[in-house]
PDB file of C-alpha atoms and ligand atoms in Angstrom:
ATOM      1  CA  MET A   1      91.933  79.841 169.901  1.00 72.00           C
ATOM      2  CA  SER A   2      91.238  82.867 171.011  1.00 94.00           C
ATOM      3  CA  PHE A   3      91.440  84.622 168.619  1.00 96.00           C
ATOM      4  CA  PRO A   4      87.812  86.810 167.198  1.00 96.00           C
ATOM      5  CA  GLU A   5      85.807  84.292 165.625  1.00 96.00           C
ATOM      6  CA  ARG A   6      84.078  87.422 163.516  1.00 97.00           C
ATOM      7  CA  LEU A   7      88.094  87.307 161.750  1.00 96.00           C
ATOM      8  CA  ILE A   8      87.715  84.034 160.931  1.00 96.00           C
ATOM      9  CA  SER A   9      84.853  83.477 159.576  1.00 97.00           C
ATOM     10  CA  GLY A  10      84.894  86.354 157.963  1.00 97.00           C
ATOM     11  CA  TYR A  11      88.541  85.756 156.473  1.00 97.00           C
ATOM     12  CA  ARG A  12      87.575  82.888 155.052  1.00 96.00           C
ATOM     13  CA  ALA A  13      84.257  84.788 153.420  1.00 96.00           C
ATOM     14  CA  PHE A  14      87.053  87.116 151.742  1.00 96.00           C
ATOM     15  CA  LEU A  15      88.554  83.220 150.450  1.00 95.00           C
ATOM     16  CA  GLU A  16      85.961  82.717 147.911  1.00 94.00           C
ATOM     17  CA  GLY A  17      84.914  85.968 147.454  1.00 93.00           C
ATOM     18  CA  ARG A  18      87.088  89.357 147.628  1.00 91.00           C
ATOM     19  CA  LEU A  19      90.531  87.912 147.113  1.00 93.00           C
ATOM     20  CA  ALA A  20      89.011  85.541 144.380  1.00 90.00           C
ATOM     21  CA  MET A  21      87.439  88.381 141.871  1.00 90.00           C
ATOM     22  CA  GLU A  22      90.859  90.524 143.402  1.00 91.00           C
ATOM     23  CA  GLN A  23      93.597  88.002 143.229  1.00 92.00           C
ATOM     24  CA  ASN A  24      94.909  89.947 139.586  1.00 92.00           C
ATOM     25  CA  ARG A  25      95.175  92.911 141.116  1.00 92.00           C
ATOM     26  CA  PHE A  26      96.728  91.466 145.042  1.00 93.00           C
ATOM     27  CA  ARG A  27      99.166  89.816 142.426  1.00 93.00           C
ATOM     28  CA  GLU A  28      99.709  93.457 140.379  1.00 93.00           C
ATOM     29  CA  LEU A  29     100.363  95.262 143.705  1.00 93.00           C
ATOM     30  CA  ALA A  30     102.604  92.626 145.879  1.00 93.00           C
ATOM     31  CA  GLU A  31     104.926  92.867 142.524  1.00 94.00           C
ATOM     32  CA  ASN A  32     104.602  96.694 141.184  1.00 93.00           C
ATOM     33  CA  ASP A  33     104.447  98.131 144.942  1.00 91.00           C
ATOM     34  CA  GLN A  34     101.621  99.649 145.755  1.00 93.00           C
ATOM     35  CA  SER A  35     100.384 103.449 144.032  1.00 95.00           C
ATOM     36  CA  PRO A  36      96.788 104.677 145.885  1.00 97.00           C
ATOM     37  CA  GLU A  37      96.189 108.173 144.337  1.00 98.00           C
ATOM     38  CA  ILE A  38      94.583 109.327 147.045  1.00 98.00           C
ATOM     39  CA  MET A  39      94.748 109.755 150.798  1.00 98.00           C
ATOM     40  CA  VAL A  40      91.876 109.627 153.333  1.00 98.00           C
ATOM     41  CA  ILE A  41      92.676 110.966 156.965  1.00 98.00           C
ATOM     42  CA  GLY A  42      89.498 109.084 158.779  1.00 98.00           C
ATOM     43  CA  CYS A  43      88.144 108.606 162.125  1.00 98.00           C
ATOM     44  CA  CYS A  44      88.601 105.632 164.096  1.00 97.00           C
ATOM     45  CA  ASP A  45      85.267 105.129 164.470  1.00 97.00           C
ATOM     46  CA  SER A  46      84.409 101.142 163.167  1.00 97.00           C
ATOM     47  CA  ARG A  47      80.959 102.500 161.617  1.00 97.00           C
ATOM     48  CA  VAL A  48      83.268 105.495 158.651  1.00 98.00           C
ATOM     49  CA  SER A  49      85.438 102.926 156.927  1.00 98.00           C
ATOM     50  CA  PRO A  50      86.530 104.685 154.083  1.00 98.00           C
ATOM     51  CA  GLU A  51      86.675 101.717 152.186  1.00 97.00           C
ATOM     52  CA  VAL A  52      83.208 100.557 152.696  1.00 97.00           C
ATOM     53  CA  ILE A  53      82.198 104.466 152.048  1.00 97.00           C
ATOM     54  CA  PHE A  54      84.138 104.516 148.926  1.00 98.00           C
ATOM     55  CA  ASP A  55      83.898 101.332 148.068  1.00 96.00           C
ATOM     56  CA  ALA A  56      87.634 101.239 147.563  1.00 96.00           C
ATOM     57  CA  HIS A  57      89.270  98.345 145.534  1.00 93.00           C
ATOM     58  CA  PRO A  58      93.699  97.166 147.214  1.00 93.00           C
ATOM     59  CA  GLY A  59      95.830  99.603 146.820  1.00 95.00           C
ATOM     60  CA  GLU A  60      94.194 103.048 145.297  1.00 97.00           C
ATOM     61  CA  LEU A  61      93.416 104.751 149.016  1.00 98.00           C
ATOM     62  CA  PHE A  62      96.210 105.407 151.275  1.00 98.00           C
ATOM     63  CA  VAL A  63      94.220 105.477 154.960  1.00 98.00           C
ATOM     64  CA  VAL A  64      95.225 106.873 158.479  1.00 98.00           C
ATOM     65  CA  ARG A  65      92.871 107.188 160.804  1.00 98.00           C
ATOM     66  CA  ASN A  66      93.337 108.074 164.378  1.00 97.00           C
ATOM     67  CA  VAL A  67      90.367 109.595 166.535  1.00 95.00           C
ATOM     68  CA  ALA A  68      88.470 112.710 165.772  1.00 96.00           C
ATOM     69  CA  ASN A  69      90.475 112.596 161.476  1.00 97.00           C
ATOM     70  CA  LEU A  70      93.017 115.045 163.022  1.00 97.00           C
ATOM     71  CA  VAL A  71      96.023 116.317 161.974  1.00 97.00           C
ATOM     72  CA  PRO A  72      98.696 117.604 164.559  1.00 96.00           C
ATOM     73  CA  PRO A  73     100.143 120.668 162.821  1.00 96.00           C
ATOM     74  CA  TYR A  74     104.547 120.424 161.034  1.00 96.00           C
ATOM     75  CA  THR A  75     106.149 119.987 164.951  1.00 94.00           C
ATOM     76  CA  PRO A  76     110.491 118.552 163.706  1.00 92.00           C
ATOM     77  CA  ASP A  77     110.428 118.278 166.799  1.00 93.00           C
ATOM     78  CA  GLY A  78     112.370 114.504 166.975  1.00 90.00           C
ATOM     79  CA  ALA A  79     108.935 112.896 168.124  1.00 91.00           C
ATOM     80  CA  GLN A  80     107.710 110.192 167.286  1.00 91.00           C
ATOM     81  CA  ARG A  81     104.069 111.296 165.498  1.00 94.00           C
ATOM     82  CA  ALA A  82     102.759 108.689 163.688  1.00 94.00           C
ATOM     83  CA  VAL A  83     100.231 111.228 161.555  1.00 96.00           C
ATOM     84  CA  SER A  84     103.487 113.218 159.960  1.00 96.00           C
ATOM     85  CA  ALA A  85     105.005 110.112 159.091  1.00 96.00           C
ATOM     86  CA  ALA A  86     102.198 109.015 157.319  1.00 97.00           C
ATOM     87  CA  LEU A  87     101.270 112.581 155.623  1.00 97.00           C
ATOM     88  CA  GLU A  88     105.767 112.581 154.673  1.00 97.00           C
ATOM     89  CA  PHE A  89     105.674 109.263 153.476  1.00 97.00           C
ATOM     90  CA  ALA A  90     101.693 109.981 151.040  1.00 98.00           C
ATOM     91  CA  VAL A  91     102.872 112.597 149.581  1.00 97.00           C
ATOM     92  CA  GLN A  92     106.975 112.453 149.198  1.00 97.00           C
ATOM     93  CA  ALA A  93     107.300 108.628 148.814  1.00 97.00           C
ATOM     94  CA  LEU A  94     103.827 107.761 146.998  1.00 97.00           C
ATOM     95  CA  LYS A  95     103.073 110.860 146.423  1.00 97.00           C
ATOM     96  CA  VAL A  96      99.035 111.603 146.177  1.00 98.00           C
ATOM     97  CA  LYS A  97      97.666 113.382 144.208  1.00 98.00           C
ATOM     98  CA  HIS A  98      94.604 114.016 146.788  1.00 98.00           C
ATOM     99  CA  ILE A  99      94.295 114.486 150.279  1.00 98.00           C
ATOM    100  CA  VAL A 100      90.488 113.853 151.766  1.00 98.00           C
ATOM    101  CA  VAL A 101      90.265 114.883 155.627  1.00 98.00           C
ATOM    102  CA  LEU A 102      86.899 112.395 156.125  1.00 98.00           C
ATOM    103  CA  GLY A 103      84.777 113.976 159.235  1.00 98.00           C
ATOM    104  CA  HIS A 104      81.611 112.581 160.414  1.00 98.00           C
ATOM    105  CA  ALA A 105      78.722 112.301 162.458  1.00 97.00           C
ATOM    106  CA  HIS A 106      78.565 111.280 166.023  1.00 96.00           C
ATOM    107  CA  CYS A 107      82.045 111.691 166.638  1.00 96.00           C
ATOM    108  CA  GLY A 108      82.681 110.437 169.855  1.00 92.00           C
ATOM    109  CA  GLY A 109      86.136 112.585 170.106  1.00 92.00           C
ATOM    110  CA  ILE A 110      84.740 115.668 169.256  1.00 93.00           C
ATOM    111  CA  ARG A 111      82.178 114.745 171.611  1.00 91.00           C
ATOM    112  CA  ALA A 112      84.418 114.746 174.159  1.00 88.00           C
ATOM    113  CA  TYR A 113      86.026 118.018 173.685  1.00 90.00           C
ATOM    114  CA  ALA A 114      82.685 119.358 173.430  1.00 90.00           C
ATOM    115  CA  GLU A 115      81.620 117.963 176.770  1.00 85.00           C
ATOM    116  CA  PRO A 116      84.262 118.357 179.447  1.00 69.00           C
ATOM    117  CA  GLY A 117      81.828 116.696 181.758  1.00 69.00           C
ATOM    118  CA  ALA A 118      81.541 113.080 180.074  1.00 58.00           C
ATOM    119  CA  PRO A 119      85.770 111.444 179.203  1.00 57.00           C
ATOM    120  CA  LEU A 120      85.931 109.426 176.237  1.00 63.00           C
ATOM    121  CA  SER A 121      88.247 107.055 178.410  1.00 71.00           C
ATOM    122  CA  PRO A 122      90.498 107.786 181.935  1.00 69.00           C
ATOM    123  CA  GLY A 123      93.478 107.337 180.269  1.00 74.00           C
ATOM    124  CA  ASP A 124      96.788 109.125 179.735  1.00 75.00           C
ATOM    125  CA  PHE A 125      96.445 110.834 175.787  1.00 84.00           C
ATOM    126  CA  ILE A 126      92.873 111.130 175.031  1.00 84.00           C
ATOM    127  CA  GLY A 127      92.887 114.698 176.195  1.00 83.00           C
ATOM    128  CA  LYS A 128      95.398 115.878 175.459  1.00 86.00           C
ATOM    129  CA  TRP A 129      95.536 114.272 171.476  1.00 91.00           C
ATOM    130  CA  MET A 130      92.088 116.651 172.008  1.00 89.00           C
ATOM    131  CA  GLU A 131      93.306 119.371 173.066  1.00 91.00           C
ATOM    132  CA  LEU A 132      93.709 119.426 168.563  1.00 95.00           C
ATOM    133  CA  ILE A 133      90.267 121.091 168.051  1.00 95.00           C
ATOM    134  CA  ALA A 134      90.813 123.865 170.333  1.00 95.00           C
ATOM    135  CA  PRO A 135      91.483 126.460 167.604  1.00 96.00           C
ATOM    136  CA  ALA A 136      88.666 125.024 165.633  1.00 97.00           C
ATOM    137  CA  ALA A 137      85.576 124.600 168.546  1.00 96.00           C
ATOM    138  CA  GLN A 138      87.474 129.420 169.678  1.00 96.00           C
ATOM    139  CA  SER A 139      86.292 129.428 166.177  1.00 95.00           C
ATOM    140  CA  LEU A 140      82.920 128.638 166.236  1.00 95.00           C
ATOM    141  CA  GLY A 141      81.921 129.959 169.574  1.00 93.00           C
ATOM    142  CA  ALA A 142      79.884 129.737 172.717  1.00 92.00           C
ATOM    143  CA  SER A 143      78.257 126.549 172.066  1.00 91.00           C
ATOM    144  CA  GLU A 144      74.608 128.751 173.923  1.00 92.00           C
ATOM    145  CA  ARG A 145      74.975 130.267 169.748  1.00 93.00           C
ATOM    146  CA  PHE A 146      73.428 126.605 168.346  1.00 95.00           C
ATOM    147  CA  ALA A 147      69.482 125.944 168.919  1.00 95.00           C
ATOM    148  CA  SER A 148      70.477 122.598 170.489  1.00 94.00           C
ATOM    149  CA  PRO A 149      73.759 120.718 171.875  1.00 93.00           C
ATOM    150  CA  ALA A 150      73.569 118.756 168.498  1.00 94.00           C
ATOM    151  CA  ASP A 151      73.251 121.186 165.746  1.00 96.00           C
ATOM    152  CA  TYR A 152      76.617 122.090 167.866  1.00 96.00           C
ATOM    153  CA  LEU A 153      78.564 118.837 167.414  1.00 96.00           C
ATOM    154  CA  ALA A 154      77.918 119.010 164.257  1.00 97.00           C
ATOM    155  CA  ALA A 155      79.163 122.531 163.715  1.00 97.00           C
ATOM    156  CA  LEU A 156      82.838 121.092 165.787  1.00 97.00           C
ATOM    157  CA  GLU A 157      82.187 118.173 163.586  1.00 98.00           C
ATOM    158  CA  HIS A 158      82.914 120.586 160.310  1.00 98.00           C
ATOM    159  CA  GLN A 159      85.453 122.572 161.970  1.00 97.00           C
ATOM    160  CA  SER A 160      87.755 120.701 163.064  1.00 97.00           C
ATOM    161  CA  VAL A 161      88.029 119.307 159.211  1.00 98.00           C
ATOM    162  CA  VAL A 162      88.358 121.726 158.005  1.00 97.00           C
ATOM    163  CA  LYS A 163      90.814 123.247 160.750  1.00 97.00           C
ATOM    164  CA  THR A 164      92.451 119.934 160.183  1.00 98.00           C
ATOM    165  CA  LEU A 165      92.950 121.767 156.088  1.00 98.00           C
ATOM    166  CA  ASP A 166      94.658 124.147 157.537  1.00 97.00           C
ATOM    167  CA  ASN A 167      97.240 122.340 159.510  1.00 98.00           C
ATOM    168  CA  LEU A 168      98.059 120.288 156.614  1.00 98.00           C
ATOM    169  CA  MET A 169      98.742 123.671 154.947  1.00 98.00           C
ATOM    170  CA  THR A 170     101.498 123.997 157.708  1.00 98.00           C
ATOM    171  CA  PHE A 171     103.115 121.144 156.687  1.00 98.00           C
ATOM    172  CA  PRO A 172     106.012 122.800 154.655  1.00 97.00           C
ATOM    173  CA  CYS A 173     105.685 118.838 151.619  1.00 96.00           C
ATOM    174  CA  VAL A 174     101.935 119.522 151.571  1.00 98.00           C
ATOM    175  CA  ARG A 175     101.547 123.375 151.045  1.00 98.00           C
ATOM    176  CA  ILE A 176     104.231 123.511 147.592  1.00 98.00           C
ATOM    177  CA  LEU A 177     103.136 121.481 146.253  1.00 98.00           C
ATOM    178  CA  VAL A 178      99.335 122.254 147.095  1.00 98.00           C
ATOM    179  CA  GLU A 179     100.065 126.289 146.038  1.00 98.00           C
ATOM    180  CA  ARG A 180     102.451 124.611 141.948  1.00 97.00           C
ATOM    181  CA  LYS A 181      99.180 122.235 142.053  1.00 97.00           C
ATOM    182  CA  LYS A 182      99.896 118.820 142.100  1.00 97.00           C
ATOM    183  CA  LEU A 183      98.423 118.411 145.071  1.00 98.00           C
ATOM    184  CA  GLN A 184      94.463 118.970 146.551  1.00 98.00           C
ATOM    185  CA  LEU A 185      93.929 118.927 149.682  1.00 98.00           C
ATOM    186  CA  HIS A 186      89.447 118.173 150.366  1.00 98.00           C
ATOM    187  CA  ALA A 187      86.954 118.013 153.633  1.00 98.00           C
ATOM    188  CA  ALA A 188      84.232 115.647 153.395  1.00 98.00           C
ATOM    189  CA  TYR A 189      80.704 114.689 156.091  1.00 98.00           C
ATOM    190  CA  PHE A 190      80.195 111.153 156.564  1.00 98.00           C
ATOM    191  CA  ALA A 191      76.341 111.144 158.400  1.00 96.00           C
ATOM    192  CA  VAL A 192      76.233 107.732 159.528  1.00 94.00           C
ATOM    193  CA  GLY A 193      73.041 107.627 159.736  1.00 92.00           C
ATOM    194  CA  THR A 194      71.583 108.580 156.473  1.00 92.00           C
ATOM    195  CA  GLY A 195      74.468 107.593 154.194  1.00 94.00           C
ATOM    196  CA  LEU A 196      75.054 111.345 152.709  1.00 95.00           C
ATOM    197  CA  LEU A 197      78.718 112.025 152.310  1.00 97.00           C
ATOM    198  CA  SER A 198      79.671 115.769 151.691  1.00 97.00           C
ATOM    199  CA  VAL A 199      81.812 117.686 150.789  1.00 98.00           C
ATOM    200  CA  ARG A 200      83.395 121.277 151.046  1.00 98.00           C
ATOM    201  CA  ASP A 201      84.046 123.620 148.295  1.00 97.00           C
ATOM    202  CA  PRO A 202      87.181 124.566 148.792  1.00 94.00           C
ATOM    203  CA  GLU A 203      85.551 128.511 147.217  1.00 95.00           C
ATOM    204  CA  THR A 204      82.317 128.981 149.461  1.00 97.00           C
ATOM    205  CA  GLY A 205      83.100 126.754 152.442  1.00 95.00           C
ATOM    206  CA  VAL A 206      79.932 125.094 152.352  1.00 97.00           C
ATOM    207  CA  PHE A 207      79.657 121.326 152.597  1.00 97.00           C
ATOM    208  CA  ALA A 208      77.059 120.094 149.698  1.00 95.00           C
ATOM    209  CA  SER A 209      75.589 116.064 148.897  1.00 94.00           C
ATOM    210  CA  ILE A 210      78.027 114.581 146.427  1.00 93.00           C
ATOM    211  CA  ALA A 211      74.990 111.883 145.317  1.00 90.00           C
ATOM    212  CA  GLY A 212      74.200 111.940 141.920  1.00 84.00           C
ATOM    213  CA  ALA A 213      70.659 112.996 141.420  1.00 81.00           C
ATOM    214  CA  GLY A 214      69.447 109.312 140.772  1.00 82.00           C
ATOM    215  CA  HIS A 215      70.368 108.169 144.501  1.00 83.00           C
ATOM    216  CA  ALA A 216      68.221 111.628 146.273  1.00 78.00           C
ATOM    217  CA  ARG A 217      65.319 109.225 146.983  1.00 79.00           C
ATOM    218  CA  VAL A 218      67.533 107.272 149.100  1.00 82.00           C
ATOM    219  CA  PHE A 219      67.609 109.962 151.618  1.00 81.00           C
ATOM    220  CA  GLU A 220      64.666 110.556 151.661  1.00 78.00           C
ATOM    221  CA  GLN A 221      62.817 108.665 154.169  1.00 67.00           C
ATOM    222  CA  PRO A 222      64.394 106.992 156.412  1.00 61.00           C
ATOM    223  CA  ARG A 223      65.535 103.226 156.063  1.00 56.00           C
ATOM    224  CA  PHE A 224      65.917 101.511 158.876  1.00 57.00           C
TER     225      PHE A 224
HETATM  226 ZN1   ZN B   1      84.982 110.139 164.923  1.00 79.57          ZN
END
């Protein structure tokens, strides 16, 4: 069998562990359908799994992942648009109450945009997709304004998440519900190296850690 051994062993561990613990929940979800209250738009990056970061159970998160956690602006042009379809389903059918755009550190997609000399891939799609970063980059200004290339990339990762919130608001179905206070949009950022998650305060625009006071020691010193 050429099916990856890692997946076979992982599935068998799931049968013995998580499925055994959550069998009732799976049965209930199969009978009553899913009703997650939170949609997460995250990056494909294998280090940034929303279900892992938020310790989520089956049925709790409606997750869309794509390169660099982007949402193209509302464009009803008849083309097949995966993110728009998922968004419409989440908002209009599932009636989620929150949409979280989850950015992250060391994002290869963001780096590919910022360092055009080193494309992420030579194919037909990445370059076009990453053009969605341009408005965020323009609002930041020249990369030379930043103390280091790493600072610039981190700023662009944050700014891109904020711009994605703006793009979400171009969807009439999103904007109407946000204005009626039935839907909230959130920006979050995961620091892969430390595990620190920060969430943007919509009033101040500042990203701040949501770890509890008791978790401060987790981030005090290098853990690896
Ligand atoms: Zn990424």
